Amino acid sequence: MPIRFEPSCRQFRLRAGGTDYIMAVAPGGYLAHVYFGEAVPDEDLTALLRLDENPFTPETNDRDRAVYLDTLPLEYPCYGIGDFREPAFKIRAADGTSACDLRYVSHRITEGKPEIPGLPATFPAKDSPCDTLEILLADQKTGLEVTLCYTAFRELDAIARSVRVKNNGSEKCTLTRVYSAAFDLDRSDLHMITLNGSWARERMVERCRLHHGKQSVDSMRGCSSHQYSPFAALCEPCADEERGEVFGSCFVYSGNFTILAEVTQHDAVRFVMGINDADFSWELSSGEEFCAPEAVLVRSSNGIGGMSRTFHDLFRKNLIRSQYVDRPRPVLINNWEATYFDFDEEKLLSIAREASSLGIEMLVMDDGWFGHRDDDNSSLGDWTVYEKKLPSGLGSLSEKLRAMGMELGIWFEPEMISPDSELYRLHPDWAVQISGRPMTLCRGQYVLDLTRREIADHVWEMMRRVLDSAEISYVKWDMNRQITEAASQGLPAGRQGEFWHRYILAVYELMERLVSRYPELLLETCAGGGGRFDAGMLYYSPQIWCSDDTDAIERLRIQYGTSLCFPCSAIGAHVSDCPNHTVGRSTPFSTRGHAALAGTFGYELDVTRISAEDRVQIPGQISDYRKYGGLVRSGDLYRIGDPFTDGQWDGWIFAAKDGSQALFAYFQILGRPNRRSRRVKLRGLDPKAYYFEESSPERRFSGAYLMNCGINIGGLWGDFQSRLYHFIKCKG
Ligand code: DGJ
């Protein structure tokens, strides 16, 4: 069993791939963090806890309890009992006090992994098994029981953590912070990598040296956000794409979060991750339970690239439930950047006709098909067909598309309500609001209070009616504003702090209804582009619209950052028109195709209006997608360029896990004068095997040659040029 308990030293050992995660029950019954690193032989490691070192205090050199707790590396630190570092757990007991003292009670080890009720989470898979350790801690005074769950994946250097709290006392208790993961590393010479940005430039990679005090990223926007991704990595200063130890963490959650690293007085690092507690409280009556979402920890000895490949494998095998995870997705054309709100059936059909003749398989009708929506100021909540645009309805549109060999996809924004809508006129109280305060209008809309059952049921009923009315193969679930004046009329005053988390639980429940009732449906989630690109969403949707910025060059950076944690097969990426609508840049059509290939691949333009020169490239691009899509979905990603620091070029490789082939895409971002060809070393090949590049099969290279000597890339003229190379292993 990869999880073991050694009674003599009261030590737990989780082995996940080549990583050990070790904890021990320390004197006093505190659960201590012993080791997180490369797998080591089985022995007593509790010396790492430095229990024999007495920290100096002015009054006494005894290790009194406060000093002991303030230096002991802990697994789940509580507020108020002598550990003055960042706590993971905080309460308001019936007597109004906040301290809590959790001590070890018992544990159990099981094969597989239990589900977390109502929340997305990783699961055991046939080709990626796992085992779970549950450690029960309890606070004597309040009767609170906290179960820390650790799942170790046998073949992957990954550990999933979550927390369950039960009130076993007789009095009500309010939880004011329940983080999902915490650990203390006995070193501080680390860098922290985070993914930060804004609308249309999400997940830019930032790396900073840790310093004394606290560094954090978070969201209080009601979604994981464009601004900060619920991901962070700690790494050795020397770590790069291939070398160095890296500790990655990702929160499987789509709402408010906090990730924080604190360098302490003794040069150790405390790391915590969980639901943001800024406006959080959760009341637990006697006998009630609360489940905190899952946090995933990944360790790599092979640099940042190694960490990413483990996240990708884990998410593809153990998180994305959709059957599309490893299936080719239909090549779609989305009408958003082609028409925005200005479309009708005839315009859509003319785009579809042309698209279908080029090999495109699905038309996605984006925003504007319902109510009387001609711009973004009306109709959200009125999910009935806008007859002016679609006089013969959705059924007829889907039939006409089918007749030309195309499927229909459709856009929804189920969480929202426009003030100019039938729904709002009937139920103004259904919008999230604080009575007596002005309501903030964002993009002309309010948020529906989905925490109220009747509202969530109504939204579901509306969606279900639409989806049953026609053959619809795909849904894009959008979310275009953040939450303000957070409150619910369904909650009493003392429980308003539960709103934020209850809101996300309600979104998950709606998504659960959708994917259970329509298992064949391809769901793509979206939030004004990349505002909710997180592992929670991936549990429901195999792909997420990555950014509203569709410019190929901007996408190199956005997709690079996104791929640090998330698999490229989940990155919604389309070829769009030029000059690009977001940045005004013009790039070659082929470069746009190559950038979209490292994602789900599709189109977002009016095919009837682009140049003939661009249009003729579409069938070839689609056949590239068919040929290489499997490698993107199941291969190993190697980022060999760096669009952040160099800015001159970028490149990525998808290598088959068995070393049989690799696709290499090279992007010359800016042309340079008087420059020779660029030497680029490949990655992910079998060093002992021989390969040929498909376009010149007569020349053979060993994998070792390609990876150590590299290939010369020349002959690219101008800015924003790109080229694909396909290396295939020689037979025999
Ligand atoms: C934001 C999305 O990211 C876009 O692709 C588009 O669907 C618009 N919303 C529609 O309002």
XYZ file of C-alpha atoms and ligand atoms in Angstrom:
743
model
C 0.000 0.000 0.000
C 1.495 3.375 -0.990
C 0.128 4.913 2.246
C 1.554 3.589 5.512
C 1.426 4.351 9.208
C 4.439 3.461 11.327
C 3.180 3.135 14.937
C 6.644 3.212 16.557
C 7.273 6.794 15.430
C 3.596 7.635 14.754
C 4.567 8.584 11.224
C 2.374 8.634 8.089
C 4.011 8.115 4.717
C 2.207 8.807 1.450
C 4.014 7.734 -1.662
C 2.726 9.403 -4.830
C 4.766 8.443 -7.895
C 8.351 9.289 -6.908
C 7.324 11.684 -4.140
C 7.000 11.148 -0.403
C 4.699 13.238 1.753
C 5.358 12.485 5.410
C 3.558 13.575 8.567
C 3.791 12.554 12.215
C 1.796 12.877 15.384
C 4.065 15.118 17.468
C 4.116 15.407 21.274
C 0.827 16.845 22.480
C -1.047 15.128 19.668
C -0.379 17.827 17.054
C -0.212 16.698 13.448
C 3.188 17.779 12.189
C 4.480 18.095 8.638
C 7.721 16.139 8.355
C 8.760 15.960 4.711
C 7.578 16.680 1.155
C 10.134 15.681 -1.461
C 11.823 12.978 -3.521
C 10.934 9.470 -2.263
C 13.326 8.334 0.499
C 13.929 4.930 2.122
C 11.591 3.852 4.869
C 12.918 5.188 8.167
C 12.010 7.389 11.092
C 12.237 10.974 9.834
C 10.855 12.716 12.890
C 14.285 14.237 13.625
C 13.326 16.685 10.874
C 10.847 18.191 13.321
C 13.768 19.557 15.427
C 11.929 18.542 18.591
C 15.198 18.582 20.502
C 15.921 22.239 19.710
C 14.686 24.691 22.324
C 14.002 28.051 20.723
C 15.166 30.947 22.913
C 12.610 33.132 24.665
C 13.529 35.992 27.030
C 11.713 34.590 30.039
C 12.578 30.947 29.771
C 14.525 28.517 27.661
C 11.938 25.824 28.216
C 9.951 24.922 25.239
C 6.644 26.108 26.604
C 3.643 25.283 24.507
C 3.325 28.626 22.755
C 6.898 28.562 21.516
C 6.615 24.911 20.589
C 3.519 25.490 18.455
C 4.952 28.596 16.836
C 7.898 26.660 15.431
C 6.542 23.161 14.875
C 5.888 22.466 11.158
C 2.152 21.799 11.123
C -0.315 20.172 8.755
C -3.426 22.064 9.731
C -2.616 25.048 11.946
C -5.410 26.539 14.057
C -5.832 30.110 15.141
C -5.357 31.240 18.716
C -3.347 28.630 20.595
C 0.227 29.735 20.145
C 1.043 29.305 16.467
C 1.301 32.904 15.322
C 1.893 32.073 11.661
C -0.927 32.082 9.089
C -3.666 29.726 10.340
C -5.666 27.341 8.185
C -8.610 27.046 10.545
C -10.569 29.556 12.577
C -13.937 29.455 14.310
C -16.391 31.536 16.306
C -17.495 29.255 19.126
C -20.813 29.600 20.935
C -19.060 31.759 23.562
C -17.860 34.153 20.839
C -14.190 33.095 21.000
C -12.037 32.176 17.981
C -9.370 29.746 19.212
C -9.422 26.075 18.374
C -7.077 23.270 19.405
C -7.140 20.314 17.015
C -5.343 17.148 18.142
C -4.934 13.748 16.593
C -7.628 11.166 17.375
C -7.429 8.396 14.777
C -6.896 7.649 11.114
C -7.896 5.252 8.382
C -6.387 4.218 5.076
C -8.553 3.049 2.166
C -8.134 2.192 -1.472
C -9.603 4.680 -3.948
C -11.093 8.003 -3.001
C -14.435 9.142 -1.570
C -16.380 11.868 -3.385
C -16.801 15.298 -1.844
C -20.556 15.955 -1.711
C -21.619 18.774 -4.039
C -18.079 19.667 -5.060
C -15.886 18.871 -8.046
C -12.919 16.664 -7.183
C -10.420 14.236 -8.627
C -11.511 10.610 -8.782
C -9.787 7.223 -9.065
C -9.306 5.984 -12.633
C -8.458 2.527 -13.929
C -5.231 3.764 -15.476
C -4.487 6.108 -12.585
C -5.354 4.479 -9.242
C -5.101 6.150 -5.860
C -5.405 5.569 -2.125
C -6.705 7.772 0.647
C -5.642 8.569 4.184
C -8.145 10.262 6.469
C -6.835 11.718 9.717
C -9.333 12.690 12.364
C -8.483 15.631 14.621
C -10.730 16.997 17.349
C -11.126 20.046 19.556
C -12.158 19.039 23.056
C -13.863 22.257 24.083
C -16.247 22.653 21.131
C -16.530 19.024 20.060
C -15.513 19.961 16.508
C -14.105 17.057 14.501
C -11.906 17.838 11.522
C -11.025 15.125 9.038
C -8.034 15.820 6.828
C -8.242 13.746 3.629
C -5.117 12.975 1.610
C -5.255 11.035 -1.642
C -1.974 9.808 -3.116
C -2.004 8.951 -6.827
C 0.099 5.844 -7.371
C 1.617 6.736 -10.731
C 1.679 10.505 -10.450
C 3.578 12.832 -8.133
C 0.277 14.269 -6.998
C -1.638 14.478 -3.739
C -5.213 15.708 -3.404
C -6.285 17.210 -0.098
C -9.604 18.234 1.351
C -11.132 18.872 4.750
C -14.395 17.844 6.401
C -15.626 19.488 9.589
C -18.318 18.016 11.812
C -19.850 19.640 14.840
C -19.995 16.883 17.397
C -20.536 19.273 20.249
C -23.879 20.273 21.673
C -23.656 23.966 20.767
C -23.737 25.817 17.498
C -20.340 26.807 16.134
C -19.468 29.123 13.224
C -16.562 28.330 10.926
C -14.792 31.508 9.863
C -11.892 29.942 7.946
C -11.596 26.397 6.597
C -8.635 26.247 4.240
C -8.191 23.101 2.196
C -4.435 22.640 2.429
C -1.509 23.831 4.491
C 2.050 22.660 4.920
C 5.316 23.991 6.277
C 8.546 23.604 4.308
C 11.741 23.877 6.308
C 13.434 26.215 3.823
C 12.784 29.647 2.409
C 15.206 29.887 -0.523
C 12.258 29.520 -2.866
C 10.544 31.401 -5.653
C 6.787 31.693 -6.012
C 5.211 31.446 -9.463
C 1.695 32.784 -9.965
C -0.560 33.432 -12.968
C -1.846 36.973 -12.988
C -3.545 39.253 -15.482
C -6.721 40.957 -16.492
C -9.521 40.577 -19.031
C -8.024 39.561 -22.414
C -4.564 38.968 -20.943
C -5.121 36.221 -18.435
C -2.565 33.954 -16.760
C 0.652 35.877 -17.380
C 3.477 34.077 -15.609
C 5.079 35.965 -12.711
C 7.924 34.689 -10.583
C 9.198 36.345 -7.381
C 11.639 35.431 -4.671
C 9.914 34.718 -1.380
C 10.753 37.190 1.356
C 9.938 37.428 5.049
C 6.279 38.135 5.568
C 3.340 37.092 3.441
C 2.857 36.913 -0.308
C -0.516 35.961 -1.732
C -2.939 35.894 -4.628
C -6.678 35.762 -4.175
C -10.123 36.478 -5.533
C -13.165 38.062 -3.902
C -15.015 38.418 -7.215
C -17.279 35.384 -6.920
C -15.288 33.576 -9.603
C -11.718 32.378 -9.792
C -11.064 35.505 -11.903
C -9.151 36.977 -14.821
C -6.852 38.667 -12.318
C -5.346 35.734 -10.384
C -5.534 32.040 -11.115
C -6.124 29.619 -8.213
C -2.701 28.136 -8.880
C 0.744 28.754 -7.417
C 4.072 26.985 -7.438
C 7.035 27.215 -5.101
C 10.321 26.310 -6.713
C 14.050 26.281 -6.149
C 15.760 29.433 -7.475
C 17.563 27.322 -10.096
C 14.353 25.722 -11.363
C 13.591 26.145 -15.056
C 11.449 24.196 -17.493
C 13.569 21.056 -17.070
C 15.510 21.241 -13.843
C 14.932 21.869 -10.174
C 12.384 20.967 -7.553
C 8.942 22.507 -7.925
C 5.879 22.291 -5.668
C 2.730 23.140 -7.636
C -0.699 23.670 -6.135
C -4.069 24.101 -7.717
C -7.413 24.706 -6.082
C -10.300 22.658 -7.497
C -12.727 25.499 -6.970
C -14.351 28.285 -9.004
C -15.150 30.892 -6.363
C -13.301 33.191 -3.957
C -9.921 31.805 -2.968
C -6.702 32.632 -1.167
C -3.234 31.234 -1.779
C -0.581 32.488 0.585
C 3.063 31.787 1.367
C 4.642 33.133 4.531
C 8.354 33.154 5.273
C 8.641 32.843 9.044
C 11.126 34.031 11.672
C 13.067 30.771 11.358
C 13.298 30.939 7.555
C 10.695 28.297 6.917
C 7.723 28.644 4.571
C 4.126 28.159 5.514
C 1.868 27.577 2.509
C -1.944 27.705 2.698
C -4.747 27.479 0.142
C -8.516 27.608 0.490
C -11.782 29.490 0.261
C -11.144 33.203 0.796
C -12.394 33.987 4.299
C -12.771 37.737 3.749
C -16.580 37.485 3.817
C -16.933 33.840 4.780
C -18.700 32.214 7.680
C -20.534 28.939 7.928
C -22.810 28.027 10.767
C -22.675 24.437 11.988
C -25.371 23.272 14.349
C -24.794 20.203 16.425
C -24.415 17.165 14.137
C -23.888 19.197 10.935
C -20.959 18.876 8.552
C -19.076 21.202 6.198
C -16.845 20.063 3.319
C -14.069 22.306 2.053
C -13.097 21.974 -1.642
C -10.148 19.991 -2.892
C -6.611 21.295 -3.312
C -4.157 19.392 -5.494
C -0.426 19.371 -4.767
C 2.066 18.263 -7.396
C 5.829 17.880 -6.943
C 8.423 17.722 -9.681
C 12.170 17.108 -9.709
C 12.163 17.961 -13.410
C 11.409 21.619 -13.219
C 8.291 23.542 -14.121
C 7.746 21.450 -17.253
C 7.669 18.282 -15.132
C 5.101 19.851 -12.814
C 2.894 20.849 -15.766
C 3.007 17.374 -17.298
C 1.889 15.845 -13.989
C -0.980 18.317 -13.659
C -1.987 17.568 -17.265
C -1.973 13.799 -16.727
C -3.837 14.112 -13.449
C -6.520 16.389 -14.837
C -6.960 14.341 -18.030
C -7.192 11.034 -16.187
C -8.587 11.893 -12.787
C -10.577 15.128 -13.086
C -12.190 15.768 -16.473
C -15.186 13.459 -16.506
C -16.438 14.258 -19.962
C -16.179 11.532 -22.546
C -14.668 14.212 -24.812
C -11.525 14.345 -22.710
C -9.629 12.107 -25.119
C -11.956 12.350 -28.122
C -11.560 14.615 -31.136
C -13.851 17.601 -30.668
C -15.976 18.702 -33.615
C -14.331 21.576 -35.506
C -16.633 24.475 -34.774
C -17.189 27.956 -36.067
C -18.475 30.483 -33.545
C -20.290 33.560 -34.838
C -19.316 35.958 -32.008
C -16.429 37.790 -33.673
C -18.102 37.257 -37.063
C -21.368 39.045 -36.319
C -21.555 39.975 -32.633
C -25.288 40.638 -32.013
C -26.041 41.455 -35.633
C -27.233 38.157 -37.092
C -30.306 36.313 -38.240
C -30.980 32.825 -39.513
C -29.970 33.662 -43.067
C -26.638 35.137 -42.032
C -25.880 32.135 -39.830
C -26.828 29.703 -42.573
C -24.650 31.456 -45.127
C -21.673 31.219 -42.750
C -22.545 27.579 -42.082
C -22.864 26.738 -45.777
C -19.414 28.064 -46.550
C -17.965 26.572 -43.364
C -19.381 23.155 -44.087
C -17.920 23.156 -47.594
C -14.509 23.709 -45.997
C -14.843 20.823 -43.520
C -16.117 22.654 -40.417
C -18.576 20.512 -38.473
C -20.475 22.703 -36.055
C -21.949 26.176 -35.908
C -21.991 27.735 -32.457
C -24.588 30.461 -32.190
C -23.218 32.824 -29.573
C -24.878 35.610 -27.592
C -28.021 37.276 -28.994
C -30.448 34.495 -30.005
C -33.000 34.965 -27.178
C -35.488 37.469 -25.738
C -35.084 40.660 -27.768
C -31.332 40.857 -27.377
C -29.706 43.209 -29.878
C -26.937 44.358 -27.543
C -25.749 43.508 -24.064
C -28.394 45.539 -22.246
C -31.319 43.175 -22.307
C -32.971 39.773 -22.115
C -30.665 37.692 -19.907
C -33.046 35.380 -18.092
C -35.524 35.209 -20.999
C -34.345 31.987 -22.600
C -36.854 31.929 -25.449
C -35.981 32.330 -29.105
C -35.766 35.879 -30.514
C -38.229 35.476 -33.364
C -37.024 38.524 -35.287
C -33.674 36.765 -35.781
C -34.802 33.144 -35.863
C -38.395 33.173 -37.156
C -38.593 29.425 -37.612
C -37.021 28.581 -34.273
C -34.134 26.488 -33.047
C -35.496 23.143 -34.251
C -35.631 24.381 -37.808
C -32.160 25.951 -37.576
C -30.656 22.709 -36.325
C -32.429 20.726 -39.076
C -31.137 23.068 -41.752
C -27.644 22.759 -40.340
C -27.899 18.979 -40.190
C -28.972 18.920 -43.811
C -25.609 20.465 -44.663
C -23.745 18.121 -42.316
C -23.339 20.601 -39.465
C -24.262 20.375 -35.805
C -25.664 23.215 -33.714
C -24.067 24.649 -30.593
C -25.613 27.363 -28.478
C -24.603 30.063 -25.953
C -26.153 30.561 -22.523
C -25.443 32.836 -19.623
C -27.623 31.047 -17.067
C -26.412 32.856 -13.958
C -27.521 36.322 -15.067
C -30.559 38.578 -15.346
C -30.922 41.826 -17.319
C -32.984 44.630 -15.766
C -34.652 44.825 -19.184
C -36.109 41.323 -19.177
C -39.465 39.693 -18.581
C -37.873 37.744 -15.755
C -36.718 40.885 -13.942
C -40.060 42.585 -14.416
C -41.716 39.571 -12.782
C -39.081 38.894 -10.113
C -36.902 41.929 -9.362
C -36.026 40.297 -6.042
C -34.312 37.391 -7.809
C -31.220 39.491 -8.501
C -28.430 39.373 -5.938
C -28.750 42.566 -3.877
C -28.518 44.115 -0.439
C -31.804 45.678 0.446
C -31.449 49.453 0.875
C -28.230 49.674 -1.182
C -27.898 50.645 -4.844
C -27.327 47.583 -7.037
C -24.183 47.697 -9.156
C -24.889 47.089 -12.823
C -22.028 45.423 -14.718
C -22.208 44.891 -18.480
C -25.855 45.901 -18.131
C -26.739 42.899 -15.959
C -27.246 41.555 -12.455
C -26.482 38.128 -11.018
C -29.299 35.698 -10.211
C -29.433 34.462 -6.650
C -28.979 30.797 -7.506
C -28.634 29.926 -3.821
C -32.438 30.094 -3.699
C -33.813 26.780 -4.806
C -36.814 28.177 -6.714
C -34.528 30.422 -8.795
C -32.067 27.644 -9.659
C -34.998 25.367 -10.552
C -36.464 28.020 -12.832
C -33.157 28.535 -14.652
C -32.780 24.804 -15.103
C -36.316 24.497 -16.452
C -35.637 27.255 -19.024
C -32.387 25.649 -20.161
C -33.923 22.206 -20.321
C -36.787 23.463 -22.491
C -34.361 25.016 -24.959
C -32.126 21.965 -25.080
C -35.094 19.635 -25.578
C -36.511 21.798 -28.349
C -33.800 21.040 -30.912
C -30.788 18.858 -31.624
C -28.132 20.802 -29.763
C -24.715 19.202 -29.453
C -22.736 21.863 -27.634
C -23.312 24.519 -24.988
C -21.084 27.478 -24.191
C -21.822 28.482 -20.575
C -20.734 32.079 -20.133
C -20.518 34.339 -17.050
C -19.846 37.980 -17.806
C -19.750 39.867 -14.555
C -18.450 39.614 -11.053
C -20.549 39.643 -7.921
C -21.189 42.776 -5.880
C -23.565 43.452 -2.987
C -23.333 39.755 -2.178
C -26.314 38.638 -0.141
C -29.305 36.346 -0.343
C -32.847 36.954 0.769
C -32.958 33.220 1.411
C -30.446 33.458 4.262
C -30.959 34.912 7.757
C -28.781 37.856 8.811
C -26.333 35.678 10.747
C -25.693 33.429 7.753
C -25.022 35.967 4.970
C -21.344 34.951 5.085
C -22.392 31.650 3.534
C -23.583 33.323 0.339
C -20.363 33.202 -1.684
C -19.755 29.508 -1.185
C -23.430 28.615 -1.520
C -23.458 30.488 -4.843
C -20.670 28.324 -6.267
C -22.300 25.184 -4.891
C -25.481 26.186 -6.741
C -23.554 26.747 -9.999
C -21.982 23.305 -9.624
C -25.391 21.782 -8.968
C -26.821 23.333 -12.136
C -23.845 22.079 -14.134
C -24.286 18.651 -12.600
C -27.917 18.608 -13.758
C -26.837 19.647 -17.242
C -24.107 17.056 -17.735
C -26.140 14.253 -16.145
C -29.197 14.851 -18.283
C -27.234 15.430 -21.499
C -24.186 13.167 -21.252
C -23.471 13.520 -24.990
C -23.415 17.309 -24.833
C -20.056 19.014 -25.295
C -19.894 21.727 -22.632
C -17.478 24.651 -22.897
C -17.410 26.970 -19.910
C -16.376 30.599 -20.170
C -16.419 33.781 -18.108
C -15.887 36.852 -20.271
C -13.118 34.774 -21.784
C -10.784 33.355 -19.157
C -12.367 34.557 -15.919
C -13.218 31.101 -14.645
C -10.448 28.906 -16.012
C -10.014 26.599 -13.064
C -9.925 22.946 -12.108
C -13.434 23.122 -10.621
C -14.867 23.915 -14.050
C -12.840 21.135 -15.675
C -14.770 18.575 -13.658
C -17.874 19.564 -15.644
C -16.510 20.869 -18.933
C -13.653 19.307 -20.886
C -12.809 22.702 -22.389
C -12.870 26.301 -21.234
C -12.793 29.406 -23.430
C -9.327 30.612 -22.563
C -9.501 34.317 -23.310
C -11.455 36.880 -25.309
C -8.113 37.805 -26.806
C -7.893 35.680 -29.949
C -4.780 37.332 -31.385
C -2.300 34.556 -32.147
C 0.675 36.375 -30.636
C -1.140 37.339 -27.432
C -2.407 33.771 -27.282
C 1.171 32.444 -27.238
C 1.599 34.071 -23.841
C -1.906 33.369 -22.547
C -1.800 29.706 -23.562
C 1.762 29.316 -22.229
C 0.652 30.578 -18.800
C -2.522 28.510 -18.845
C -0.550 25.375 -19.705
C 1.529 25.700 -16.534
C -1.311 23.953 -14.767
C -4.055 23.081 -17.258
C -3.883 20.635 -20.190
C -3.852 22.199 -23.667
C -6.703 19.905 -24.717
C -8.894 22.017 -22.397
C -7.830 25.381 -23.798
C -10.547 26.883 -26.007
C -8.648 28.365 -28.972
C -9.968 29.704 -32.305
C -8.609 31.132 -35.532
C -10.107 34.624 -35.765
C -10.151 37.528 -38.184
C -7.525 40.229 -38.784
C -6.794 42.925 -37.849
C -7.506 41.260 -34.533
C -10.517 42.775 -32.772
C -8.753 43.092 -29.410
C -5.278 44.334 -30.289
C -5.568 45.394 -33.950
C -2.652 43.181 -34.982
C -2.482 41.388 -38.330
C -0.887 37.976 -38.377
C -0.692 35.351 -41.128
C -3.652 32.956 -41.267
C -1.275 30.006 -40.933
C 0.193 31.382 -37.678
C -3.315 31.774 -36.281
C -3.967 28.127 -37.178
C -0.761 26.952 -35.514
C -1.550 28.841 -32.298
C -5.078 27.386 -32.144
C -3.697 23.889 -32.702
C -2.310 23.931 -29.148
C -5.895 24.067 -27.909
C -9.337 22.819 -28.886
C -9.042 24.338 -32.402
C -11.952 26.080 -34.113
C -12.877 29.255 -36.000
C -14.362 32.564 -34.971
C -14.777 34.701 -38.104
C -17.090 35.221 -41.030
C -15.823 32.668 -43.549
C -17.885 34.304 -46.261
C -15.918 37.539 -45.891
C -12.301 36.543 -45.380
C -9.877 36.589 -48.291
C -9.854 33.649 -50.701
C -6.171 33.222 -49.880
C -7.003 32.633 -46.200
C -10.123 30.588 -46.892
C -8.303 27.987 -48.965
C -6.059 27.239 -46.012
C -8.955 26.038 -43.849
C -9.239 22.432 -45.121
C -5.486 21.980 -44.601
C -5.675 23.409 -41.079
C -8.532 21.051 -40.258
C -6.589 18.081 -41.511
C -3.638 19.201 -39.332
C -6.005 19.279 -36.359
C -7.222 15.776 -37.148
C -3.709 14.532 -37.560
C -2.193 16.141 -34.465
C -5.213 16.554 -32.160
C -4.541 13.163 -30.560
C -0.999 14.235 -29.646
C -2.313 17.425 -28.054
C -4.923 15.468 -26.082
C -2.669 12.706 -24.814
C 0.963 13.682 -25.389
C 3.494 15.382 -23.141
C 3.883 19.125 -23.498
C 7.352 20.671 -23.597
C 7.519 24.462 -23.619
C 10.814 25.113 -25.304
C 10.396 28.799 -26.017
C 9.527 31.577 -23.639
C 7.312 34.363 -24.976
C 7.681 36.252 -21.672
C 11.414 36.780 -21.348
C 12.722 36.480 -24.880
C 9.836 37.904 -26.845
C 11.565 37.041 -30.154
C 10.309 33.510 -30.533
C 8.255 30.770 -28.949
C 7.952 27.044 -29.447
C 6.186 24.063 -28.008
C 6.355 20.318 -28.522
C 3.734 17.660 -27.998
C 5.552 14.346 -27.720
C 3.858 10.951 -27.752
C 4.390 9.181 -24.433
C 5.880 6.176 -26.223
C 8.397 8.353 -28.089
C 6.923 7.420 -31.471
C 6.354 10.970 -32.747
C 6.433 14.610 -31.773
C 4.898 17.765 -33.130
C 7.024 20.890 -32.842
C 5.594 24.336 -33.527
C 7.988 27.244 -33.928
C 6.854 30.869 -33.827
C 9.062 33.731 -34.969
C 7.424 36.546 -33.057
C 9.623 39.328 -34.429
C 11.915 39.135 -37.411
C 15.465 40.408 -36.822
C 17.934 41.948 -39.253
C 21.181 40.211 -40.187
C 20.399 37.066 -38.269
C 21.392 33.505 -38.953
C 19.051 30.626 -38.453
C 18.067 29.873 -34.856
C 19.266 26.641 -33.242
C 16.521 24.985 -31.201
C 16.907 21.818 -29.136
C 13.952 19.464 -29.096
C 12.540 17.616 -26.106
C 10.488 14.552 -25.259
C 12.071 12.175 -27.816
C 13.640 8.777 -27.253
C 17.390 9.566 -27.287
C 18.232 6.112 -28.632
C 15.691 6.070 -31.437
C 16.026 7.584 -34.929
C 13.552 10.062 -36.331
C 12.789 11.737 -39.631
C 10.918 14.961 -40.236
C 7.871 14.231 -42.334
C 8.593 16.799 -45.039
C 12.131 15.444 -45.716
C 12.005 11.715 -44.948
C 15.414 10.996 -46.472
C 17.300 12.642 -43.557
C 17.466 10.632 -40.282
C 18.337 12.102 -36.876
C 18.852 10.339 -33.588
C 16.661 11.518 -30.720
C 19.899 12.333 -28.868
C 21.025 14.541 -31.767
C 17.714 16.391 -31.954
C 17.671 16.989 -28.205
C 21.360 17.826 -27.656
C 22.452 19.461 -30.910
C 19.078 20.728 -32.077
C 17.895 21.846 -35.490
C 18.490 25.094 -37.335
C 15.374 27.055 -38.075
C 15.827 29.529 -40.869
C 14.108 30.998 -43.886
C 11.288 32.654 -42.003
C 10.754 36.169 -43.310
C 8.885 38.802 -41.317
C 7.107 39.101 -38.013
C 4.587 36.586 -36.638
C 5.723 33.673 -38.802
C 5.393 30.055 -37.743
C 6.224 26.570 -38.886
C 5.271 23.022 -37.865
C 7.696 20.099 -37.788
C 6.484 16.543 -37.374
C 9.135 14.065 -36.244
C 8.332 10.382 -36.671
C 10.312 7.502 -35.237
C 11.993 5.356 -37.919
C 10.904 1.737 -38.031
C 13.426 -0.950 -37.086
C -17.810 36.713 -23.490
C -17.230 35.539 -24.224
O -15.925 35.315 -23.834
C -17.324 35.800 -25.712
O -16.706 34.759 -26.413
C -18.761 35.930 -26.080
O -19.429 34.724 -25.846
C -19.399 37.056 -25.293
N -19.187 36.904 -23.884
C -20.864 37.134 -25.564
O -21.495 38.051 -24.777
